[in-house]
Structure formats: C-alpha cells, structure tokens
Coordinates of C-alpha atoms in Angstrom, one line a residue:
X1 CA 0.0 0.0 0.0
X2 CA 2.9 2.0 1.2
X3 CA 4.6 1.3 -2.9
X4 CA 1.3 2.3 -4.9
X5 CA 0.7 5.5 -2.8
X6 CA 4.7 6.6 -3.2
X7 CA 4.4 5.7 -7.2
X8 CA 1.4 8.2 -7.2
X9 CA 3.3 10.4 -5.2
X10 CA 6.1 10.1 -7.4
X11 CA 3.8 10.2 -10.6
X12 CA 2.4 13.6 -9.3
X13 CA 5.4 15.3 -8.8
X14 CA 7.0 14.3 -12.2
X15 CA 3.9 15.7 -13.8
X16 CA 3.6 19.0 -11.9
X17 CA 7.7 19.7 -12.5
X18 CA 6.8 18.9 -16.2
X19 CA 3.8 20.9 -16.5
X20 CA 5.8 23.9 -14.5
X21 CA 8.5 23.5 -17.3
X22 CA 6.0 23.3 -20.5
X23 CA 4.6 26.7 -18.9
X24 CA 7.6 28.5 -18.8
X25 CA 8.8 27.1 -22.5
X26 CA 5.4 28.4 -23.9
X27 CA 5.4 31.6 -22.0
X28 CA 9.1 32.7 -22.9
X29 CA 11.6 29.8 -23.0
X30 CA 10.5 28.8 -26.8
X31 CA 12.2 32.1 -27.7
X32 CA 16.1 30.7 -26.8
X33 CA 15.1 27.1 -28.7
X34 CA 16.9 27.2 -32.1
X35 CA 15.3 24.2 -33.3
X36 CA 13.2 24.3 -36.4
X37 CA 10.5 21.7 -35.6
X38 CA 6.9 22.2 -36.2
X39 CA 6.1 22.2 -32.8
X40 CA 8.3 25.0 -31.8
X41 CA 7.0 27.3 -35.2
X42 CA 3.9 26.6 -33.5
X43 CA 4.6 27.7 -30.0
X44 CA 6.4 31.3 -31.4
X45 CA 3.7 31.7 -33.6
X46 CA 1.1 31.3 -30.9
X47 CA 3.3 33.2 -28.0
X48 CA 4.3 36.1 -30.6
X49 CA 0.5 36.4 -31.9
X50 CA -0.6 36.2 -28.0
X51 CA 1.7 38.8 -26.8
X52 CA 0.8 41.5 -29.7
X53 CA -2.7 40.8 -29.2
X54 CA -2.6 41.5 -25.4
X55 CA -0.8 44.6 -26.6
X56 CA -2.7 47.9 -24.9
X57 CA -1.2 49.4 -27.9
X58 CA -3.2 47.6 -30.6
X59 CA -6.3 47.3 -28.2
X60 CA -6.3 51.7 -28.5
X61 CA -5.7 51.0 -32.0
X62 CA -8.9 49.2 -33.0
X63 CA -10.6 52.0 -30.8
X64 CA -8.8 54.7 -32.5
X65 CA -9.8 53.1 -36.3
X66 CA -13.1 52.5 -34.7
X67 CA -13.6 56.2 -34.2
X68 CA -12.2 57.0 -37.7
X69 CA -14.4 54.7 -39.0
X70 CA -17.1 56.0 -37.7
X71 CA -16.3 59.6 -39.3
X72 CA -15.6 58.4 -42.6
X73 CA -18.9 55.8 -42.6
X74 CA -20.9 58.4 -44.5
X75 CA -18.9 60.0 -46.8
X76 CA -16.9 56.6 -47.5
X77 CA -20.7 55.4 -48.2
X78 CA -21.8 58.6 -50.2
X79 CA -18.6 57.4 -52.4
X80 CA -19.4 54.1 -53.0
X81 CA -23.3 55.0 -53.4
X82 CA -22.3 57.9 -56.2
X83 CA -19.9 55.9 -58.2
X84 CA -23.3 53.2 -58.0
X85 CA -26.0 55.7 -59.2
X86 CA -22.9 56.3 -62.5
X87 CA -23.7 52.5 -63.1
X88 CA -27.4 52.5 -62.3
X89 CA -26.8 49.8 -59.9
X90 CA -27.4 51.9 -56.3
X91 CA -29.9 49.3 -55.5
X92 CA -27.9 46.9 -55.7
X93 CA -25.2 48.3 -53.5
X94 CA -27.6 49.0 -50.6
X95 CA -28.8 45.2 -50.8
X96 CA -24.9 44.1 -50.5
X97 CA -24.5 46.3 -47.6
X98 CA -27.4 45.5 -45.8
X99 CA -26.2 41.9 -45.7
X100 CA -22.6 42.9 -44.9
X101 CA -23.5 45.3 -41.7
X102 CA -25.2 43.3 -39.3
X103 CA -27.7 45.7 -38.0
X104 CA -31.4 46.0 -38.6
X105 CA -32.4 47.1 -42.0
X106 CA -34.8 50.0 -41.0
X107 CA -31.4 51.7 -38.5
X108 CA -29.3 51.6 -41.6
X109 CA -32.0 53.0 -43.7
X110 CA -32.0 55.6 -41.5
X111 CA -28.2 55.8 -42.8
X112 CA -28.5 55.8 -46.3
X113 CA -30.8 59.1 -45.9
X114 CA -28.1 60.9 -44.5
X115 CA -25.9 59.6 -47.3
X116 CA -28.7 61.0 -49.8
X117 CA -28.3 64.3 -47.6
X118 CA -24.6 64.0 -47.9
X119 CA -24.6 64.2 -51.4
X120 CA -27.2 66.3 -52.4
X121 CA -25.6 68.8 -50.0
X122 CA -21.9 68.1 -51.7
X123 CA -23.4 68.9 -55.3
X124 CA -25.1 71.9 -54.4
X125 CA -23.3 75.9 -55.1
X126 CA -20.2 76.4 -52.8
X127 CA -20.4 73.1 -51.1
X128 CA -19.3 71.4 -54.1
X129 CA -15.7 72.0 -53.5
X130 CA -16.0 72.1 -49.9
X131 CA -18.2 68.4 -49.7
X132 CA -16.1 67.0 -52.6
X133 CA -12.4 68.1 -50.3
X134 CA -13.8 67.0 -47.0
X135 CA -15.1 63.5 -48.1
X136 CA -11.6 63.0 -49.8
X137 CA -9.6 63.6 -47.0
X138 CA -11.6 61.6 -44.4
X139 CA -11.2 58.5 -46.8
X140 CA -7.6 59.6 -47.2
X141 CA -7.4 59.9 -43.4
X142 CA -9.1 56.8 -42.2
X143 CA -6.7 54.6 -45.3
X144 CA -3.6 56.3 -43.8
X145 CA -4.3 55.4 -40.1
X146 CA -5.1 51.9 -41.2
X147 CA -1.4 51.7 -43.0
X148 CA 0.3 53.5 -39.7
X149 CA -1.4 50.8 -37.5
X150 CA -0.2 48.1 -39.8
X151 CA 3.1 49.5 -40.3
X152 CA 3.4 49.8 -36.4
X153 CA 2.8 46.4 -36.2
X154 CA 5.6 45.2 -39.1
X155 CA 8.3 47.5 -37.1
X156 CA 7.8 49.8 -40.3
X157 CA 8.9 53.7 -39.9
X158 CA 8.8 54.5 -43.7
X159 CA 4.9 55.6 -45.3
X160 CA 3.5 56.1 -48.5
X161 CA 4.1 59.4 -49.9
X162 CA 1.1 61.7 -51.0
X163 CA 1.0 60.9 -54.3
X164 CA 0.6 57.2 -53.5
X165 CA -1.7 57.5 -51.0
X166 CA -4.0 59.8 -53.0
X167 CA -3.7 57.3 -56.4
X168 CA -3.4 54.6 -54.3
X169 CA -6.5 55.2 -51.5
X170 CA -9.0 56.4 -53.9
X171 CA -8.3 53.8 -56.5
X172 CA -9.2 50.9 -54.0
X173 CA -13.1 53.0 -53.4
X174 CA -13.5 53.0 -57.0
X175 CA -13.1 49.7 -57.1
X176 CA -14.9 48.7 -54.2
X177 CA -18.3 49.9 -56.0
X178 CA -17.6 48.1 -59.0
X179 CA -16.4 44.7 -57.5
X180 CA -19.5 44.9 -55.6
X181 CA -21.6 45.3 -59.0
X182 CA -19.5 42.5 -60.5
X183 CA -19.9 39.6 -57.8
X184 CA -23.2 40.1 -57.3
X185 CA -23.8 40.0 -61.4
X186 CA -21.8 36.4 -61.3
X187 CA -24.1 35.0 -58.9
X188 CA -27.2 35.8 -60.4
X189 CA -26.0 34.7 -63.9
X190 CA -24.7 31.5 -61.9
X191 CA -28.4 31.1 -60.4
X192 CA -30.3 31.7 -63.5
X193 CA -28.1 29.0 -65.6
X194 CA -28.2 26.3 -62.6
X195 CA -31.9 27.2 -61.6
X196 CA -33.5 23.8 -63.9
X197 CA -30.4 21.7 -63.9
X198 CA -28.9 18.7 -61.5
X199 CA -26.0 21.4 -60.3
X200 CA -28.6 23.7 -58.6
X201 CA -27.5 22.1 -55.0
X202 CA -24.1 22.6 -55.8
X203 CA -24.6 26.0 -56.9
X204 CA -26.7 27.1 -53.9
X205 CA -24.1 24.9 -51.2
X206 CA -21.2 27.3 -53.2
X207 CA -22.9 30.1 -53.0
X208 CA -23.1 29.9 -49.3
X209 CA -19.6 29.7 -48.7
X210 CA -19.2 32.4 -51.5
X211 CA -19.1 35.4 -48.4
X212 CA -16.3 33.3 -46.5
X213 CA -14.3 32.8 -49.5
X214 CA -15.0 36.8 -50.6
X215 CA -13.9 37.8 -47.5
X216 CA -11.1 35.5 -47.2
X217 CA -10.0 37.0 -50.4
X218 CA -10.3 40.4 -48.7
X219 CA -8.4 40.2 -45.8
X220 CA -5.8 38.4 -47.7
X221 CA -5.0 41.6 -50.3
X222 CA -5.5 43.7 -47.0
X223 CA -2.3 41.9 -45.1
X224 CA -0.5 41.7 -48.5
X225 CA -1.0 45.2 -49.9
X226 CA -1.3 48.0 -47.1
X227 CA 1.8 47.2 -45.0
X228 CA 4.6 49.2 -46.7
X229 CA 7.0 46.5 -47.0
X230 CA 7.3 42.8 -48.7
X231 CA 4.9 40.5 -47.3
X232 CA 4.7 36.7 -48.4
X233 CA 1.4 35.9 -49.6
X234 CA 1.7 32.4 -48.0
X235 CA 1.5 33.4 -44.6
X236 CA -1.6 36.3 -45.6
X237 CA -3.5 33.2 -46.8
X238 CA -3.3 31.5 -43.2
X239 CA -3.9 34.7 -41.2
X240 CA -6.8 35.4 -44.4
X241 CA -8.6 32.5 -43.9
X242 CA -8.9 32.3 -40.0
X243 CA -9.7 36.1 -40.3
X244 CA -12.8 35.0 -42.8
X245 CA -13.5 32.5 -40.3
X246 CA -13.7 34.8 -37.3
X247 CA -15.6 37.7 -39.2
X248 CA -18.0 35.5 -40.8
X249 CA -19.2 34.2 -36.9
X250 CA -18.9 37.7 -35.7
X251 CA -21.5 38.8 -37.9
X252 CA -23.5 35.8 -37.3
X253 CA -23.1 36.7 -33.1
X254 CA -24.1 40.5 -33.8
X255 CA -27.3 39.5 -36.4
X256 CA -28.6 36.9 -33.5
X257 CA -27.5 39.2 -30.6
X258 CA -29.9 41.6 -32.0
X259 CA -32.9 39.4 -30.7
X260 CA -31.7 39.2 -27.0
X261 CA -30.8 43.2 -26.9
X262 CA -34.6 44.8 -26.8
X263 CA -33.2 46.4 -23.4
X264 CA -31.0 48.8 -25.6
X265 CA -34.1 50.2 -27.4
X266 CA -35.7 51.1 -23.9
X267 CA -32.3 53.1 -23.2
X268 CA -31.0 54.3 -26.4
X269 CA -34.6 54.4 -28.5
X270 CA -34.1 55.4 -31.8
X271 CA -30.4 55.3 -31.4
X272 CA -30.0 51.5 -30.0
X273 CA -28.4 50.9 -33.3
X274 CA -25.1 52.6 -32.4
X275 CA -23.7 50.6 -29.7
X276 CA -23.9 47.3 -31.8
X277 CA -22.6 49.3 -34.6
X278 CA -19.7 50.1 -31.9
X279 CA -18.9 46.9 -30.8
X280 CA -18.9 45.2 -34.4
X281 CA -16.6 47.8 -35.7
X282 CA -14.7 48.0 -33.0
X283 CA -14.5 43.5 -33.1
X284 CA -13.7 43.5 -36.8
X285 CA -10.4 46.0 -36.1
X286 CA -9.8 43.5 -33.7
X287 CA -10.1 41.0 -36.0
X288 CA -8.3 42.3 -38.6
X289 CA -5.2 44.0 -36.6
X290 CA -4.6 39.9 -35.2
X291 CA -5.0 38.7 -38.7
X292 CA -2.1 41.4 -39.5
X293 CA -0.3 40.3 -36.3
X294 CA -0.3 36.5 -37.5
X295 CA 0.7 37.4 -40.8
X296 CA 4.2 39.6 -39.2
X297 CA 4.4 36.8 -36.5
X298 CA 4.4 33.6 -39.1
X299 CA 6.9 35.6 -41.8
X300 CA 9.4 36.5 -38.8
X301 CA 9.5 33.4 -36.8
X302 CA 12.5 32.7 -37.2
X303 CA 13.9 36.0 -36.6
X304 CA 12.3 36.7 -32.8
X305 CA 14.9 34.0 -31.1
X306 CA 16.2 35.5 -27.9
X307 CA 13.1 37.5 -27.7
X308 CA 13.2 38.3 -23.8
X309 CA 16.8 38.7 -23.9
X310 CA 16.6 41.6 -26.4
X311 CA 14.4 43.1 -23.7
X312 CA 17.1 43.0 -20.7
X313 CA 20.0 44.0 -23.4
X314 CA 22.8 45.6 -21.7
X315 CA 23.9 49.2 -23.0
X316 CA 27.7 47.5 -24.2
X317 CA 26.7 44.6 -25.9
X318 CA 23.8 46.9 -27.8
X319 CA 26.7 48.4 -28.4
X320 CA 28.5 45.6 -29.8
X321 CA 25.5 44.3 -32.1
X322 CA 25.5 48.4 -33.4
X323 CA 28.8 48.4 -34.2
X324 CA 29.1 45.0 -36.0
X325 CA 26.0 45.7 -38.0
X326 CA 27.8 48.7 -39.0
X327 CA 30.8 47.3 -40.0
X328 CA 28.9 44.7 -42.2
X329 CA 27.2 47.6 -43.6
X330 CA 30.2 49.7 -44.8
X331 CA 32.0 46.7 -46.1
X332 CA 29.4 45.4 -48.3
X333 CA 29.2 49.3 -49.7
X334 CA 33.2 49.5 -50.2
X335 CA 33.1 46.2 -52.0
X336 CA 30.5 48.1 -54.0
X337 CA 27.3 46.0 -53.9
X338 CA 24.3 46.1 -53.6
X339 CA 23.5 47.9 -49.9
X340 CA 21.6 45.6 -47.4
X341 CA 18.0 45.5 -46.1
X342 CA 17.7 44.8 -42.3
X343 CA 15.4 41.4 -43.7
X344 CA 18.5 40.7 -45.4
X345 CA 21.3 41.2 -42.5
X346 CA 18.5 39.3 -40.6
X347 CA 18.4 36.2 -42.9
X348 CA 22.0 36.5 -43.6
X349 CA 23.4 36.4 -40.1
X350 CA 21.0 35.5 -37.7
X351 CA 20.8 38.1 -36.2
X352 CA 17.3 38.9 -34.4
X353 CA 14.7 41.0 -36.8
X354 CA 13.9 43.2 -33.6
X355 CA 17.4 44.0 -32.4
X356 CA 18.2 44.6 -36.8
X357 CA 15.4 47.1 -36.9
X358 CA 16.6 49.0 -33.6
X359 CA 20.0 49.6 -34.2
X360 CA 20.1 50.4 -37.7
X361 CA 17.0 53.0 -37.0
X362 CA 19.8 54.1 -33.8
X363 CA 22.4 54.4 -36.9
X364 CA 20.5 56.3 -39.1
X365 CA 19.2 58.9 -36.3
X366 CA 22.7 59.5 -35.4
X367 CA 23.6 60.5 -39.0
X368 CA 26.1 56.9 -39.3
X369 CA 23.4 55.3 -42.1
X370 CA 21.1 56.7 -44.7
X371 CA 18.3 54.8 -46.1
X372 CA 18.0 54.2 -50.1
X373 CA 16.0 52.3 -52.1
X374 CA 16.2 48.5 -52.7
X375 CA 15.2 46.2 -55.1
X376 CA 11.6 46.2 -53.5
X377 CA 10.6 49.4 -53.6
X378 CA 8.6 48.9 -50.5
X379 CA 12.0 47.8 -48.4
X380 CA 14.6 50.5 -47.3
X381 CA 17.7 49.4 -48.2
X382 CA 21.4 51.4 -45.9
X383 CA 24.5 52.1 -46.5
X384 CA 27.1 54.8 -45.3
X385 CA 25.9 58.1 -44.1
X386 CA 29.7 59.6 -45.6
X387 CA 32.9 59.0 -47.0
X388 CA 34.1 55.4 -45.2
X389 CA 38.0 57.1 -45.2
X390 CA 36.3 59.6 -42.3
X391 CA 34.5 56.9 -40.4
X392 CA 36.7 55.6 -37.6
X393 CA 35.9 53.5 -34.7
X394 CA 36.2 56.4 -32.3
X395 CA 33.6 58.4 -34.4
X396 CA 31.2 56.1 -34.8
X397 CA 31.1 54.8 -31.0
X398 CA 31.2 59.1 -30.6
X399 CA 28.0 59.9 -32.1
X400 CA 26.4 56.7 -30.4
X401 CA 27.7 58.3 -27.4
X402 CA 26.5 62.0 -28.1
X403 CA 23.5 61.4 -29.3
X404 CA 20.3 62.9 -27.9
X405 CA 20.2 66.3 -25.5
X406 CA 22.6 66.8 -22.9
X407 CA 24.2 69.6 -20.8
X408 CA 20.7 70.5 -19.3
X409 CA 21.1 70.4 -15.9
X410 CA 21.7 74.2 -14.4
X411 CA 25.3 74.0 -12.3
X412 CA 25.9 70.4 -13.2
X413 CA 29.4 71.3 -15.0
X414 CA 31.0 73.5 -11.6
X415 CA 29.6 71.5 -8.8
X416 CA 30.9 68.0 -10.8
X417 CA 33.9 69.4 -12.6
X418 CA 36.3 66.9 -11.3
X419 CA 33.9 63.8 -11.5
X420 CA 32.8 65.1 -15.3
X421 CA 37.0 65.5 -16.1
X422 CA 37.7 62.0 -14.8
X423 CA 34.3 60.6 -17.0
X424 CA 35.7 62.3 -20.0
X425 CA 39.3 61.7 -20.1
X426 CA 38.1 57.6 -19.6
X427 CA 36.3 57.5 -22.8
X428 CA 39.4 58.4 -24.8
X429 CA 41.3 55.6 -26.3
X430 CA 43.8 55.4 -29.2
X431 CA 42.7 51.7 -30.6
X432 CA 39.7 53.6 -31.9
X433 CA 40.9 55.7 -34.5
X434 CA 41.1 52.5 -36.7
X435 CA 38.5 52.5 -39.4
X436 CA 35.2 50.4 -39.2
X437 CA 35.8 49.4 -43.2
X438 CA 39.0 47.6 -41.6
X439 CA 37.6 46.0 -38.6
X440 CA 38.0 42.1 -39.1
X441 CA 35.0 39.3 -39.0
X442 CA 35.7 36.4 -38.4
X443 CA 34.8 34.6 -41.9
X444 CA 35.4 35.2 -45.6
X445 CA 34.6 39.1 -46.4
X446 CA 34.4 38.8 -49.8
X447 CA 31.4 36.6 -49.1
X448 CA 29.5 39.4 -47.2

C-alpha cells in the first residue's frame, strides 16, 4: 500500500515539474530554442500572436480606427453609393450592404438618408468643392491610419508618400463599388443558368460559402498590400482565412445578438443601433489587426529567437551588435554592392529582426546610415551616411555616445567638474581611431 501511494506520489510530482517547465517554455523559453521543428514554429507563432494581441497598444488602435471609422462611414458610403447611381446599380449596393453590416435594415436606412443628404448637400453651389475636399480627405485619413497601424505592427517607420496615398486610396473606393456590382452579377447569372439543372445544390451549397471565401480574399490583399514592406502571400493566406473565419461568426453573433438586446431600445430608443454598430466595428479591427499580427508573426518566426533577452539587453553589448551591424554595412558598400536591407542582415546572419530594426534606426538617427532604395521598392535598403575614409571607430562609437540632449542640468558642470573631467578623459582611447571598413570578421569578407 505504502509502494502504490509513493508511485502516485512520485507520478504527481514528475507531472507538476513537467507541467511547470512546459509553462515556462510556452510563456518565454520557446524564444532561446533554435530548433526548427513544427512544434516550436507553432509555440512562437502562438506566444508572438498572443503577446501582440494583449498589446494595450493595438487594443487603443482598433478604438482609434473604430472612431475614424465612424467619421468616414458616411462619406466613404456617399462614395461608393455615387460611383453606383454612375452604373445605375445603387440598388444593388444597398442590398450588398445590408447583408454585410449586421444591424437592422430600418437603423441603416436611416443611414442611407443621411448619405442621400450627404450628397445632395456636396453637389449643391459652394459646397461642391467644400463636400467633394472634405469627403476625400476623411477617406484619405481613415486609409492612412489603417497603414500607420499596420506598419506599427511590421516595425515599419517608412509611409507612403502623397501621391501614392491619393492614387493609391481612392483607386481601392473605386473599385470597391464596382467589384461589388461585378460579384453580385456572377451569382445571379450562376443562379439563372443552374436554376432547372442537376448542379442547382451545388450551386446554392457554393454560394453559401461564397461570403467566407470573398472575404477570405479580402483580408488576404488587405495583409499583403497595405503594410509598406514585402509580405509573403503564403503566410496572408493562413492569417486570411482564420480572419474569414472569425468575421463570418462575428456577424452571425451581432445578427442573432440583436434578438436578446430589446433592453438597448428602452435606453437608447431610436439610437440603439449605435452601440452594436460600436462593438462590431470595434471586433472586426480587432479582427483584422490579429490577422495582420499573425501574418508579421508567421513571416518572422525565425527571426524573434532570444526574444526576452533583447528586452534585458545591456547598454555595451547593444553596443556591440550596433557596431558589428555597422561594419557589415560599410564593407558590403566598399566592395560596391548592392546595400543591405535589415530582412536581409537578418536572414543572412542570424541576427534577431527586432534588435536589426533598432540599431540600424539608432544608426540612421545618429547620421552613421542613410536609407536608399532597394530592389523592393517597398523595403529601405542602408548604407554609409559619408565617406568610409572619415568613419573611424572612435567616431562612430562618438556619435552613439553624443546622441540625444545633454548639458541640461543648471550648475551640473562647476559642482561636478572633477567627477565630469575623470568621465571624459576615460572615454578616450587610441585603438579607436582605426576605421570600421578595416575591422576584421571572423569569416570570408568577400562573401559578405
């Protein structure tokens, strides 16, 4: 009896210390594994996508497009409804919507008057101009918050400039209309040929999945095209299709919901429409700002290793990785090839995404790197902010040193003179006038 209740014991406490260890290696230790199984892909993916999600960053985010959202929902409509009436097919447009928005079809009836308001007041003597400006630049403004969120999220500083983002923005609500006007054409031209034949279930069972895939498709061009960098369209597939997923049951929570909510008409009356509104817009950022997390967390996998150790960096060995990236950086330009992108010093030496993107944004701050062009237009590609024969190792590790405001404090100088002398003189060294072209790494250069 004693045996079988110390083998339970035993059992027990083999369990709990394995348990205790598989928490830790989901929660942070997956990050110093270097393996390449599926199982550990899996466990960054899901601790990455986790972690971003929790963000309070991307949480104000969603609120933040929510609100924008909210200001451009009549003109962006008043667009899409005036590009319609130029086809004849408005009607057809409001039917689309009213499936898409899951609120009741008298509350956004109540909508499409003010967008029939919107634009007879935008085509009317001086508010022509006036209605025409302002309804561009909220759909200008609520695109170019979506890309800065999205950006944010890739680690991306660099934006479209104005030109793109008027060409670009308004292109993508001129097509909107029309792709709307085109699907819905297919499927009644798909109904109307399969209406007396054996396919018709067939038809109607893809039909039904038609939304899903539409917005699969959707949210797939959306991680792949607003980000303003190189995204594989592998990875916006995945993070498309469990997006699609999510959405499609989101609207299917919010149409039902609408039965169990008759409280919010006794509150809110005629307005009870604008919470749910709210909260679905609010969800589908949500939604959406994940999907563009899984997408940046499945293409950089690889390159998030030491995760928790980038966090607790010390200030020399920072210094180290900013000085070696350097150095990479100015040889490859005096060999007089093509300069590198940080996804490429990532990829080519293994060095973490994260801590890439830091110190060459440190280096090009501090005037030691300038940003060009790359084969992608979308990816910034650095090299050498001056002539290599000027940049020593002194210089460089000078500006590092220098850079930001100092000298602020009143009296600092006189009461510390001796202390400040002592600090001064230590950071002079003759071993660092040597040029950073001339530093040695340890494999073949010519290779770099």
């Amino acid at each position: 009896m004693k045996k079988t209740g110390s083998k339970y014991h035993s059992l027990v406490t083999r369990l709990r210390r394995y348990s205790i260890r598989l928490w830790w290696y989901w929660l942070g230790g997956v990050w110093n594994d270097t393996r390449s199984g599926w199982y550990v892909n899996l466990a960054k993916t899901v601790n990455l996508s986790v972690r971003s999600i929790l963000d309070t960053n991307l949480q104000q985010k969603a609120a933040a497009l929510t609100f924008n959202t909210m200001l451009a929902l009549v003109p962006t409509l008043a667009m899409i409804f005036a590009i319609g009436r130029g086809f004849g097919f408005q009607n057809i447009i409001e039917s689309e919507i009213f499936n898409f928005i899951p609120v009741k079809r008298e509350e956004l009836s109540n909508v499409f008057t003010f967008v029939d308001s919107y634009l007879a007041q935008s085509s009317e003597g001086i508010f022509v101009g006036v209605g025409i400006l302002f309804l561009l630049w909220t759909l200008i403004s609520l695109l170019s918050n979506v890309e800065d969120a999205f950006n944010h999220i890739w680690g991306i500083n660099k934006k479209r400039n104005f030109y793109r983002k008027m060409t670009d923005y308004i292109s993508i609500f001129f097509i909107i209309p029309i792709l709307i006007i085109c699907t819905n054409g297919i499927k009644l031209f798909v109904l109307t040929m399969s209406s007396d034949t054996f396919l018709s279930p067939i038809v109607e069972a893809a039909l039904d999945i038609a939304p899903t895939i539409l917005t699969w498709m959707a949210f797939t061009l959306t991680f792949v095209l607003v980000p303003y960098t190189k995204v594989k369209v592998k990875y916006a597939l995945l993070s498309g299709f469990l997006c699609a997923i999510v959405f499609q049951m989101l609207q299917w929570l919010m149409v039902s919901g609408q039965i169990y909510v008759s409280k919010y008409n006794a509150i809110y009356g005629s307005f009870a429409f604008l919470p749910l509104l709210l909260i679905w817009i609010y969800m589908s950022w949500q939604v959406c700002l994940a999907g563009v997390v899984l997408t940046y967390s499945s293409q950089n996998i690889f390159r998030f290793n030491f995760r928790d150790n980038i966090n607790e960096i010390s200030q020399r060995y920072m210094t180290d990785v900013t000085i070696v990236v350097l150095t990479i950086v100015a040889k490859r330009f005096d060999q007089q090839k093509s300069p590198y992108t940080k996804r490429d010093i990532t990829e080519r030496y293994n060095i973490p995404i994260r801590l890439v993107g830091a110190v060459i944004d440190h280096l090009v701050d501090v005037k030691l790197l300038s940003g060009v062009v790359g084969k992608d237009d979308r990816e910034t590609a650095y090299q050498p902010a001056f002539d290599l024969q000027h940049l020593t190792l002194r210089s460089a590790k000078e500006r590092l040193r220098n850079w930001g405001k100092s000298g602020f404090i009143p009296s600092m100088q006189a009461k510390f003179e001796p202390t400040m002398h002592i600090i001064h003189k230590s950071y002079e060294t003759q071993v660092d006038d040597i040029l950073i072209k001339n530093l040695p790494l340890n494999f073949n250069e010519k290779e770099i």
